[in-house]
Amino acid sequence: MPDVTRGTPEGGAADRTMIRLDALTKRYPGQSEAAVDALTLDIPAGHIVTFVGPSGCGKTTTMKLINRLIEPTSGRVHLDGRDVTEVPAPQLRRRIGYTIQQGGLFPHRTVADNIATVPRLLGWDRRRVGERVDELLHLVGLDPKTYRRRYPKQLSGGQQQRVGVARALGGDPQVMLMDEPFGAIDPLNREALQNEFLRIQAAVRKTIVFVTHDMDEAIKMGDRIAIFGDNGRVLQYDTPERILADPAEGFVTEFIGSGASVRRLSLTRLESVVLPDWPTVEETSDGETLRAAARGSDRDYLLVLGDGRRPVGWLPVTGEDRRPGERLPLLSPLGPRDSLFDALDHMLTVNASAAAVVDGDGRYRGVVEMDTLRELINTRAAGAPSSSDHLQEA
Amino acid sequence: MTFPEFFAENWTDVLDHTVAHAVLVLQSLGLAVLIGVPVSVLTYRTGAPRAAVLGVAGLLLTIPSYALFGLLITPLGLGSAPSVVALTLYALLPVVRNTIVGLRELDPAVIESAHAMGMGRMRVLVTIELPLAWPVLLTGLRVATQLLLGIAAIAAAVNGPGLGNLILDGLATAGTPFAVYLTIEGVAGIVLLAVLFDALYAIVNRFTTPGRLGA
């Protein structure tokens, strides 16, 4: 994937401002309240910024001001340091990917022609356009041979959305605008699409403005979240951690709703957490070794490791004399990409106070306990990390 | 003289009139498209002008055809000219109405996407809006064609071309056996053309609306 993997490099350049909104205001004639009111916001390169808020809060209007689908009443938009009005709107828009609910695909054009829209406008030759289409279809997980010639109506909602994302990436834009892109997808597929999109973004590192009315989606997708109140005012603009840990008074607290502490758990992946050690025994150990291990620990369970240090079961330790009992099976350990929320969910589901964690190869890494979670919640509430890249911390 | 004997004698006349009839209808339809589509494109996003255009086109259709052909003799004389003009005016309503409806019915999200991809106004119109409105526009043409095939028979009254001449000759010689034969030939020719055109539209529709087949 030569083109799509090109993006903002890690490190210093990551904090460069890609989109700067400067006292941006939009007033519609005949309306006393402004749709967007003197909005100033810096959007860093290579990150996803989610605009979230109730309907009619101006988040979509703000997004459309960036690619000039709507022209502002006053104020400026700078894209990569240059005023967006310096070039004609169509030229500007070819450099900004755009995708909306259900993709907004052209129903009379094939999937390939839809994706080729911007490359053709940019005057790429046939071969380059063809290669780009296949590359993008691969990227969004659709087999080019199967889907290239299909029409949008022959695709499921989720597939249309993938094609919409591929089309938005067509001209390899630095910036993407996405308006409720997964809004029309059922919850199960939406989660899959969100995860897949985050995977794509990890590869392409675009600067993305992502509009949603769903706080959970905003938290999940956003490196930063801008919470919109009425008439296009941003009430809080920060990382998901800080917004959940320290929401601005009033509206934001209300909008986040209850359960902020639990939601924060979903922001931290197990791979970034230091896990306490746990007494383990080999599956092949004899009775004497087991008894010695049981006596040497104050835990109520020993973790049994099988081949290749894979956790295979729990060995309960009972009685005054700490006798090992019957082994209990361990069905699915938690992986490095699971979040603390998944860990909590897992523990509640199997009614345990601890869960085994493995690394990417399925080898034992440690055990996460209910107490560990409680500690993590408390420390994070006290001093939320200021890094804008919550997936990469620790 | 039986009808087959009569037909055997004058079938070349019938054929000539049928071809002339079809040409007259197609000419008028072509003119109606050349006038109606641009007018629709210019007005479909507006309020009052669109209503005015639809109103005028609707009004034209209510003028009795015999009267309209007659009225046009004064400025245009006799023959093809008033016939083509009158038929064009009649075709305007279905063409304009369906073009406007077709363009207005389009999913705004699709049109906005086209603009957001960086297409200019003209490109959006030609490559997105008109192709998407085409099935509705085509239906308008189909209705207009059926309408004109019937009305075109009146053209003979102003010395215009077409199958109306057979019918008019039949009326002029009422009482003779040939009168009925001539009228039957005229009417049969129009019905035949109507069936042919309808089949043609069905074929055109089938092959010019991709992406809808799977719907």
mmCIF file of C-alpha atoms in Angstrom, chain B residues 22 28 73 119-120 179 198:
data_model
loop_
_atom_site.group_PDB
_atom_site.id
_atom_site.type_symbol
_atom_site.label_atom_id
_atom_site.label_comp_id
_atom_site.label_asym_id
_atom_site.label_seq_id
_atom_site.Cartn_x
_atom_site.Cartn_y
_atom_site.Cartn_z
ATOM 1 C CA ALA B 22 -43.328 9.583 -37.100
ATOM 2 C CA SER B 28 -41.627 18.135 -32.208
ATOM 3 C CA ILE B 73 -51.756 29.521 -39.379
ATOM 4 C CA MET B 119 -17.180 18.370 -8.881
ATOM 5 C CA GLY B 120 -18.187 21.702 -10.386
ATOM 6 C CA ALA B 179 -64.050 6.683 -46.590
ATOM 7 C CA ASP B 198 -43.606 2.099 -26.633
#
